[in-house]
Amino acid sequence: MINVLQQQTNRFKSAIVKECVREIVRERLSGLRYDPEEVPELSRSLAEGIKDKVKDAGFDRYKLVVQVVIGEQRGQGVKMSSRCLWDADTDSYAEDVFINDSLFCVVAIFGIYYY
Amino acid sequence: MHSDKKITKEDTWRPADLRKHIREEDRGDPYANRRDDNERKHRGGESIERRHRDPERESRRQREKPRERESTRERRDEDKKDRYAERRKEGSQDRRGDKERDREKRRERDRFKDENKHGDIYRENRDRKQDREEKHKRERDKERQRDKEKEKVRERERHNEENRDKRREERDKERRREERDRERERERRRHEESGERRRDQSGKHHREERDRHKYDYEDKRNDKEIQERHGDRKHSERKEERECKEKHKEERERRHKERGHYEEKRKHDGESREHRDLKGSSEEVRHHRGDREQTEGDKHRDRRHRDEEDTERKRRERRHRDEEDVQRKHRERRHREEGEPEINNRDKTNSKKSSSDKNDEKNMVETEVANDEDLADQKYEDDFEDYEEDFEEMDESTNEGEDEKELLHPEVGEEREELTARRRKEIEAIQRAMDEENERVGTVQSRQSTSREEEDGPKWSKGSEKNENRASQRGKFIDFVAAKQREVSKKVATKQKKRSAELLRLIDLDFSTTVSLFDLPPVSEYDMYIRNFGTANTKQAYVQCNEDNADRDVQTEEIEMCEKWTQHPPEHGGACGDPNLSLEARDKNMNDMNFDSQRLAAFLRSASQVMIVLLEEDQAERKSLRKLNSQTDTLSFSDGSLQLNTKLPFLYGRQISLLHFSQVQRHTMMSIHMPTMKPSAVRLDSCTIICIWNIWEPSRPQKVLVYESEVQCCCFSPGKAILVFAGTSVGSVVLWDLREHASNHYSLKIGEDEWTFRQPTFSTDAVMAGSGHFSSVTSVEVVPSTVAGAIRPEVPLLASEEELSGLSFQLASLDESGVLNFWVVVELPKGNEAGSPTDLGLRPGGKVKLLHSSSLLTAERASPRGAMKTGPLQSLLLKFLPTDSNHFFIGTNMGLVNHGTSHGLKAPPKFYRCQEVGLRPVDITSVHFSPFKQHLFLVGCGDGSIRLHAVSHEQPMAEWTDGTAGEPVVSLQWAQTRPTVFCALDAASNLHIWDLLKNDTQPVVTERMNADRVTAMALFGDSGQQNTYSGIALAHESGKIEMQYFTRSLTASSSAEEEKLESMMTEAF
């Protein structure tokens, strides 16, 4: 029923996903200043872009959930954490953080195996 | 159920009706399909309701039939009404179900209206236009179909178990048929499009169609009224029902309006429908009318026939059947609501009857539609009915096959009522299954709707029952599509459920540990500040204090420093690199350095001189007191004396040739010490030494000047005695700058004292050979700068002015040959330590030099005769008129003093001679101008005669020939404090003092100094207010210099003296 072999070969690899995310986030956000009017659209498009890119990476048995949080950096403290109910054997997540002088961006991708 | 229906249909329906019914079916097929599609589109998730409605629809149809049917069916309606009544009596259960049904019916009808919108045009077009043609075709089709169905029925009877498969086949066939119909339809449509009707009219058609529907309702109502008129027992009940129904219709319409703009349109149209109908759709109407009339021709006949012949029979039958139906239905419903058990109880006949009943109902509906068509009213409801039927056929195709087959039986005969036991069982089984399902859903549905229904109140109950029937009828077809879908989805769901169940056994779902995605600590205010402003022109500096950071390194240890050496000159002690010197001392020195060294030096110089003078005076006084005692015996004129310390090693054995006082600094004197032949300790034997003395400081000379050859004459600079000029026997003019630092000169330590011997600053030796002197220089004299007759002695401070204004004066030098040279004294702003490359006579570091200005030959022969007699004229002395520098006086060896001017006209007298006529070779040994009467000068001659001349006259004012007793005059000078006193020293070392006021014929004092001969003398004195002194400096042969102060009588002047001189002048001229 569960193709274990496939599972093993085509697993959600955090490192690869993280690299994808890092690349796209660096490209889109470097040197950007926080603009409250642009950020909602930006985060949405960023999430779409990341999702598409990760889909291309070929985790075809995975449902992807992409969460992008962009916030302004004004010296405040920020804590983000996540908790999942999932099958730890197959499901995984990747996260990447981008920070510049003006904003921080946290991208979390959860890959849920689709049996 | 369906089997029942078939049976009843066969029982009740006549062949004509059936035929019509079948035609309707055929015609309806394509719409059914279309509607199917619509349904699929429009209703995705109502499957439950639909399924639930299946039985209700049947019952509703039964109920509706009476209303919609024409007179032929009246009896049935009545029967139904009976049945309703009975059912109502039977209890709330039924009613409730009815209510539910009613509501559902309403809903579904609304839905139908929506859906019918799309299909109306085609349907109605077709209906109206080609009614007749279609009928023929349909009849043909139906007959064909019927035949087929008969065969199939037979087959099925044989193979009861294979029923379903066959049904499917039948369905396929039906579909094929439907397709055919559809094609026909399309053709029709094409015709229509090309024909009268245009697409753009479709809107109108819509409206009209709708209008027609409305009319249909009315027609139906009329039909019912007709039925009522036919009147039977249940007439009143029916009326009530109808009212309710009408209300429901209104409700329905209202709902339509609410549903959407289509409906709204319809509503609006409805308001103006009559007008439009009359105007716009005249064609249509006409057409319809035509159709209707045509069809009516047949159908009315049929109807009439039916009405007349069959009414009674039908009524009977219907009543009978209705009663049975009611009982059966009641039972069925109970079955549905209470459960299966009763199904088992049901006998075969019941089931058979119920199925036949249903069939009957269906057939009734179909016939009803056919009638409607015959009437050509094309009622809205009919359309619905068509569709319902179509759907029934589609959805319930499993049953339909049988239905249709069995539909044929009534035509053949009524024997079909007695079905084979096998068949009945089969039907029963199917029925049971359906009931089960319906009940299952029905309970749920009824529960949901009861609460709402009860509110409607009893008033509605009757009508609602009817309407419910309708609604359920309508809901039936929806249910099946949904059922299919649900089935599929359920399959999928169950599959998935199963899969998930299995999977979940294998998979452990667990909570992941809480993952911290992002943790950005808050930035402290300080960091924030630094981040924002830290880079802007600021720098962060750290300070460490020792106490706070005991364990950290502190770089505050003392740095050891050591001064090793210095490049500064050693006289600055602070900078010479002595490590023992304290910082304070160094600082002090540095502070000292900051003083105005020039001023300090000047102060120290003057102060030291004052101190020295005071000390010397003290000393000299003691000495002089002692000596005075001894000398008062010898020198009658002397008021006291002091001796300059000439007992110096380098002055030992030298003869003093000349003494000279500065005219401004009266206490400064210089003595010229001739070179000595005796060897001495100091190797300056061949040199002339000039000592500069301060008479108040007799212990030692202030400066010692050295020159290599013999110095013939010398003089001080005008003003302050800072320069010394000298003319030498070798024909050079030299000068010394007394301001030069001692370090620049050769110093020699003799005994305990160190002496500095100054070489001349500038010398014309061999430098200015062309313009210099070729014979020994006999006299150097400063050309007085003031042309006007200012009295010099009275301006002692003039020197400083001159000093400040720089040294700019002329110097004249006369040599033996009579060449008078004028020199300009130039002070350079800065000395060149390395020596000047252009001024070769300038000593390295020297700042004063002489520039040759002009040269004058003054040696004119006074008279040719005299020259022949005495040889060449020698110029021995040079003096300038103090009041006018243009006039110079030169003493010659011919006893004459030549008078000349340096420029301009020659002034008379040409020369000054003695009173004797004729020249004699007598040297002029001295010429001296009076300090008080500057146009008077004394001339001393070698023959011992002394003359007093006025500048303006050739002859002397007075001449004393025997003053010195024939001894040549060595030196003759006016006294500085008394105008009428002068001194003369003769070669025999006799000093003669003349006081013209006392005695103008001979000297008043004559002193003979034989012990130590006097070689030179000079008078000094100052007529200053506080301290008037005068004296005579005597240079002895032994080399000592004695200062003899004159007595009071010789010092203090009186006013008579000048008058004496004046009188002498007037006497003389």
PDB file of N, CA and C in Angstrom, chain B residues 306-354:
ATOM      1  N   ARG B 306     -64.598   9.641 -24.574  1.00  0.00           N
ATOM      2  CA  ARG B 306     -64.147   9.079 -23.309  1.00  0.00           C
ATOM      3  C   ARG B 306     -65.069   9.536 -22.197  1.00  0.00           C
ATOM      4  N   ASP B 307     -65.303  10.816 -22.222  1.00  0.00           N
ATOM      5  CA  ASP B 307     -66.121  11.364 -21.150  1.00  0.00           C
ATOM      6  C   ASP B 307     -67.457  10.634 -21.072  1.00  0.00           C
ATOM      7  N   GLU B 308     -68.013  10.539 -22.180  1.00  0.00           N
ATOM      8  CA  GLU B 308     -69.364   9.966 -22.181  1.00  0.00           C
ATOM      9  C   GLU B 308     -69.368   8.485 -21.826  1.00  0.00           C
ATOM     10  N   GLU B 309     -68.496   7.819 -22.527  1.00  0.00           N
ATOM     11  CA  GLU B 309     -68.568   6.370 -22.376  1.00  0.00           C
ATOM     12  C   GLU B 309     -67.944   5.879 -21.089  1.00  0.00           C
ATOM     13  N   ASP B 310     -66.813   6.551 -20.793  1.00  0.00           N
ATOM     14  CA  ASP B 310     -66.015   5.945 -19.738  1.00  0.00           C
ATOM     15  C   ASP B 310     -66.259   6.511 -18.357  1.00  0.00           C
ATOM     16  N   THR B 311     -66.895   7.646 -18.330  1.00  0.00           N
ATOM     17  CA  THR B 311     -66.974   8.301 -17.022  1.00  0.00           C
ATOM     18  C   THR B 311     -67.471   7.377 -15.933  1.00  0.00           C
ATOM     19  N   GLU B 312     -68.585   6.795 -16.208  1.00  0.00           N
ATOM     20  CA  GLU B 312     -69.147   5.985 -15.148  1.00  0.00           C
ATOM     21  C   GLU B 312     -68.238   4.819 -14.801  1.00  0.00           C
ATOM     22  N   ARG B 313     -67.816   4.193 -15.866  1.00  0.00           N
ATOM     23  CA  ARG B 313     -66.976   3.031 -15.612  1.00  0.00           C
ATOM     24  C   ARG B 313     -65.707   3.450 -14.862  1.00  0.00           C
ATOM     25  N   LYS B 314     -65.183   4.495 -15.357  1.00  0.00           N
ATOM     26  CA  LYS B 314     -63.914   4.943 -14.767  1.00  0.00           C
ATOM     27  C   LYS B 314     -64.092   5.330 -13.327  1.00  0.00           C
ATOM     28  N   ARG B 315     -65.194   6.012 -13.110  1.00  0.00           N
ATOM     29  CA  ARG B 315     -65.435   6.424 -11.740  1.00  0.00           C
ATOM     30  C   ARG B 315     -65.501   5.204 -10.860  1.00  0.00           C
ATOM     31  N   ARG B 316     -66.193   4.315 -11.348  1.00  0.00           N
ATOM     32  CA  ARG B 316     -66.339   3.101 -10.562  1.00  0.00           C
ATOM     33  C   ARG B 316     -64.967   2.477 -10.298  1.00  0.00           C
ATOM     34  N   GLU B 317     -64.370   2.315 -11.427  1.00  0.00           N
ATOM     35  CA  GLU B 317     -63.046   1.687 -11.316  1.00  0.00           C
ATOM     36  C   GLU B 317     -62.131   2.477 -10.379  1.00  0.00           C
ATOM     37  N   ARG B 318     -62.185   3.765 -10.644  1.00  0.00           N
ATOM     38  CA  ARG B 318     -61.261   4.586  -9.863  1.00  0.00           C
ATOM     39  C   ARG B 318     -61.580   4.532  -8.403  1.00  0.00           C
ATOM     40  N   ARG B 319     -62.850   4.623  -8.144  1.00  0.00           N
ATOM     41  CA  ARG B 319     -63.215   4.589  -6.744  1.00  0.00           C
ATOM     42  C   ARG B 319     -62.708   3.312  -6.105  1.00  0.00           C
ATOM     43  N   HIS B 320     -63.035   2.292  -6.787  1.00  0.00           N
ATOM     44  CA  HIS B 320     -62.599   1.007  -6.300  1.00  0.00           C
ATOM     45  C   HIS B 320     -61.090   0.974  -6.112  1.00  0.00           C
ATOM     46  N   ARG B 321     -60.455   1.453  -7.153  1.00  0.00           N
ATOM     47  CA  ARG B 321     -58.994   1.397  -7.125  1.00  0.00           C
ATOM     48  C   ARG B 321     -58.434   2.328  -6.070  1.00  0.00           C
ATOM     49  N   ASP B 322     -59.077   3.521  -6.016  1.00  0.00           N
ATOM     50  CA  ASP B 322     -58.572   4.503  -5.055  1.00  0.00           C
ATOM     51  C   ASP B 322     -58.638   3.974  -3.644  1.00  0.00           C
ATOM     52  N   GLU B 323     -59.744   3.340  -3.395  1.00  0.00           N
ATOM     53  CA  GLU B 323     -59.850   2.792  -2.051  1.00  0.00           C
ATOM     54  C   GLU B 323     -58.712   1.825  -1.785  1.00  0.00           C
ATOM     55  N   GLU B 324     -58.577   0.974  -2.759  1.00  0.00           N
ATOM     56  CA  GLU B 324     -57.455   0.036  -2.618  1.00  0.00           C
ATOM     57  C   GLU B 324     -56.123   0.777  -2.486  1.00  0.00           C
ATOM     58  N   ASP B 325     -56.007   1.768  -3.361  1.00  0.00           N
ATOM     59  CA  ASP B 325     -54.735   2.530  -3.374  1.00  0.00           C
ATOM     60  C   ASP B 325     -54.455   3.175  -2.033  1.00  0.00           C
ATOM     61  N   VAL B 326     -55.550   3.766  -1.548  1.00  0.00           N
ATOM     62  CA  VAL B 326     -55.362   4.459  -0.265  1.00  0.00           C
ATOM     63  C   VAL B 326     -54.882   3.496   0.781  1.00  0.00           C
ATOM     64  N   GLN B 327     -55.580   2.398   0.831  1.00  0.00           N
ATOM     65  CA  GLN B 327     -55.159   1.426   1.838  1.00  0.00           C
ATOM     66  C   GLN B 327     -53.724   1.005   1.628  1.00  0.00           C
ATOM     67  N   ARG B 328     -53.484   0.725   0.378  1.00  0.00           N
ATOM     68  CA  ARG B 328     -52.130   0.243   0.067  1.00  0.00           C
ATOM     69  C   ARG B 328     -51.082   1.301   0.382  1.00  0.00           C
ATOM     70  N   LYS B 329     -51.421   2.511  -0.038  1.00  0.00           N
ATOM     71  CA  LYS B 329     -50.424   3.581   0.141  1.00  0.00           C
ATOM     72  C   LYS B 329     -50.177   3.836   1.597  1.00  0.00           C
ATOM     73  N   HIS B 330     -51.309   3.807   2.268  1.00  0.00           N
ATOM     74  CA  HIS B 330     -51.170   3.996   3.691  1.00  0.00           C
ATOM     75  C   HIS B 330     -50.218   2.962   4.261  1.00  0.00           C
ATOM     76  N   ARG B 331     -50.450   1.812   3.813  1.00  0.00           N
ATOM     77  CA  ARG B 331     -49.594   0.725   4.261  1.00  0.00           C
ATOM     78  C   ARG B 331     -48.129   0.982   3.873  1.00  0.00           C
ATOM     79  N   GLU B 332     -48.029   1.327   2.660  1.00  0.00           N
ATOM     80  CA  GLU B 332     -46.653   1.584   2.177  1.00  0.00           C
ATOM     81  C   GLU B 332     -45.964   2.644   3.019  1.00  0.00           C
ATOM     82  N   ARG B 333     -46.723   3.700   3.200  1.00  0.00           N
ATOM     83  CA  ARG B 333     -46.107   4.787   3.970  1.00  0.00           C
ATOM     84  C   ARG B 333     -45.728   4.307   5.340  1.00  0.00           C
ATOM     85  N   ARG B 334     -46.643   3.551   5.845  1.00  0.00           N
ATOM     86  CA  ARG B 334     -46.329   3.021   7.166  1.00  0.00           C
ATOM     87  C   ARG B 334     -45.065   2.178   7.100  1.00  0.00           C
ATOM     88  N   HIS B 335     -45.030   1.433   6.066  1.00  0.00           N
ATOM     89  CA  HIS B 335     -43.806   0.634   5.849  1.00  0.00           C
ATOM     90  C   HIS B 335     -42.597   1.516   5.883  1.00  0.00           C
ATOM     91  N   ARG B 336     -42.708   2.592   5.128  1.00  0.00           N
ATOM     92  CA  ARG B 336     -41.534   3.478   5.018  1.00  0.00           C
ATOM     93  C   ARG B 336     -41.151   4.031   6.358  1.00  0.00           C
ATOM     94  N   GLU B 337     -42.214   4.422   7.082  1.00  0.00           N
ATOM     95  CA  GLU B 337     -41.919   5.113   8.327  1.00  0.00           C
ATOM     96  C   GLU B 337     -41.663   4.170   9.476  1.00  0.00           C
ATOM     97  N   GLU B 338     -42.291   3.079   9.420  1.00  0.00           N
ATOM     98  CA  GLU B 338     -42.131   2.189  10.566  1.00  0.00           C
ATOM     99  C   GLU B 338     -41.081   1.127  10.360  1.00  0.00           C
ATOM    100  N   GLY B 339     -40.807   0.844   9.125  1.00  0.00           N
ATOM    101  CA  GLY B 339     -39.769  -0.159   8.913  1.00  0.00           C
ATOM    102  C   GLY B 339     -40.227  -1.240   7.977  1.00  0.00           C
ATOM    103  N   GLU B 340     -39.385  -2.212   7.873  1.00  0.00           N
ATOM    104  CA  GLU B 340     -39.605  -3.239   6.883  1.00  0.00           C
ATOM    105  C   GLU B 340     -40.669  -4.264   7.229  1.00  0.00           C
ATOM    106  N   PRO B 341     -40.799  -4.579   8.482  1.00  0.00           N
ATOM    107  CA  PRO B 341     -41.595  -5.751   8.817  1.00  0.00           C
ATOM    108  C   PRO B 341     -42.908  -5.845   8.069  1.00  0.00           C
ATOM    109  N   GLU B 342     -43.527  -4.712   7.866  1.00  0.00           N
ATOM    110  CA  GLU B 342     -44.835  -4.777   7.235  1.00  0.00           C
ATOM    111  C   GLU B 342     -44.774  -5.231   5.797  1.00  0.00           C
ATOM    112  N   ILE B 343     -43.617  -4.950   5.226  1.00  0.00           N
ATOM    113  CA  ILE B 343     -43.478  -5.372   3.825  1.00  0.00           C
ATOM    114  C   ILE B 343     -43.704  -6.874   3.693  1.00  0.00           C
ATOM    115  N   ASN B 344     -43.177  -7.542   4.651  1.00  0.00           N
ATOM    116  CA  ASN B 344     -43.350  -8.992   4.637  1.00  0.00           C
ATOM    117  C   ASN B 344     -44.824  -9.379   4.770  1.00  0.00           C
ATOM    118  N   ASN B 345     -45.474  -8.567   5.585  1.00  0.00           N
ATOM    119  CA  ASN B 345     -46.877  -8.866   5.812  1.00  0.00           C
ATOM    120  C   ASN B 345     -47.746  -8.641   4.582  1.00  0.00           C
ATOM    121  N   ARG B 346     -47.212  -7.710   3.790  1.00  0.00           N
ATOM    122  CA  ARG B 346     -48.011  -7.341   2.638  1.00  0.00           C
ATOM    123  C   ARG B 346     -48.271  -8.555   1.739  1.00  0.00           C
ATOM    124  N   ASP B 347     -49.480  -8.696   1.335  1.00  0.00           N
ATOM    125  CA  ASP B 347     -49.747  -9.849   0.459  1.00  0.00           C
ATOM    126  C   ASP B 347     -49.425  -9.483  -0.980  1.00  0.00           C
ATOM    127  N   LYS B 348     -49.456 -10.454  -1.787  1.00  0.00           N
ATOM    128  CA  LYS B 348     -49.071 -10.269  -3.171  1.00  0.00           C
ATOM    129  C   LYS B 348     -50.003  -9.301  -3.870  1.00  0.00           C
ATOM    130  N   THR B 349     -51.268  -9.448  -3.554  1.00  0.00           N
ATOM    131  CA  THR B 349     -52.235  -8.598  -4.231  1.00  0.00           C
ATOM    132  C   THR B 349     -51.988  -7.150  -3.905  1.00  0.00           C
ATOM    133  N   ASN B 350     -51.745  -6.935  -2.636  1.00  0.00           N
ATOM    134  CA  ASN B 350     -51.457  -5.562  -2.230  1.00  0.00           C
ATOM    135  C   ASN B 350     -50.318  -4.963  -3.033  1.00  0.00           C
ATOM    136  N   SER B 351     -49.284  -5.741  -3.012  1.00  0.00           N
ATOM    137  CA  SER B 351     -48.109  -5.236  -3.721  1.00  0.00           C
ATOM    138  C   SER B 351     -48.424  -5.048  -5.186  1.00  0.00           C
ATOM    139  N   LYS B 352     -49.149  -6.032  -5.687  1.00  0.00           N
ATOM    140  CA  LYS B 352     -49.497  -5.950  -7.091  1.00  0.00           C
ATOM    141  C   LYS B 352     -50.318  -4.694  -7.342  1.00  0.00           C
ATOM    142  N   LYS B 353     -51.300  -4.512  -6.445  1.00  0.00           N
ATOM    143  CA  LYS B 353     -52.175  -3.378  -6.622  1.00  0.00           C
ATOM    144  C   LYS B 353     -51.418  -2.068  -6.506  1.00  0.00           C
ATOM    145  N   SER B 354     -50.584  -2.036  -5.502  1.00  0.00           N
ATOM    146  CA  SER B 354     -49.835  -0.779  -5.332  1.00  0.00           C
ATOM    147  C   SER B 354     -48.995  -0.483  -6.549  1.00  0.00           C
TER     148      SER B 354
END
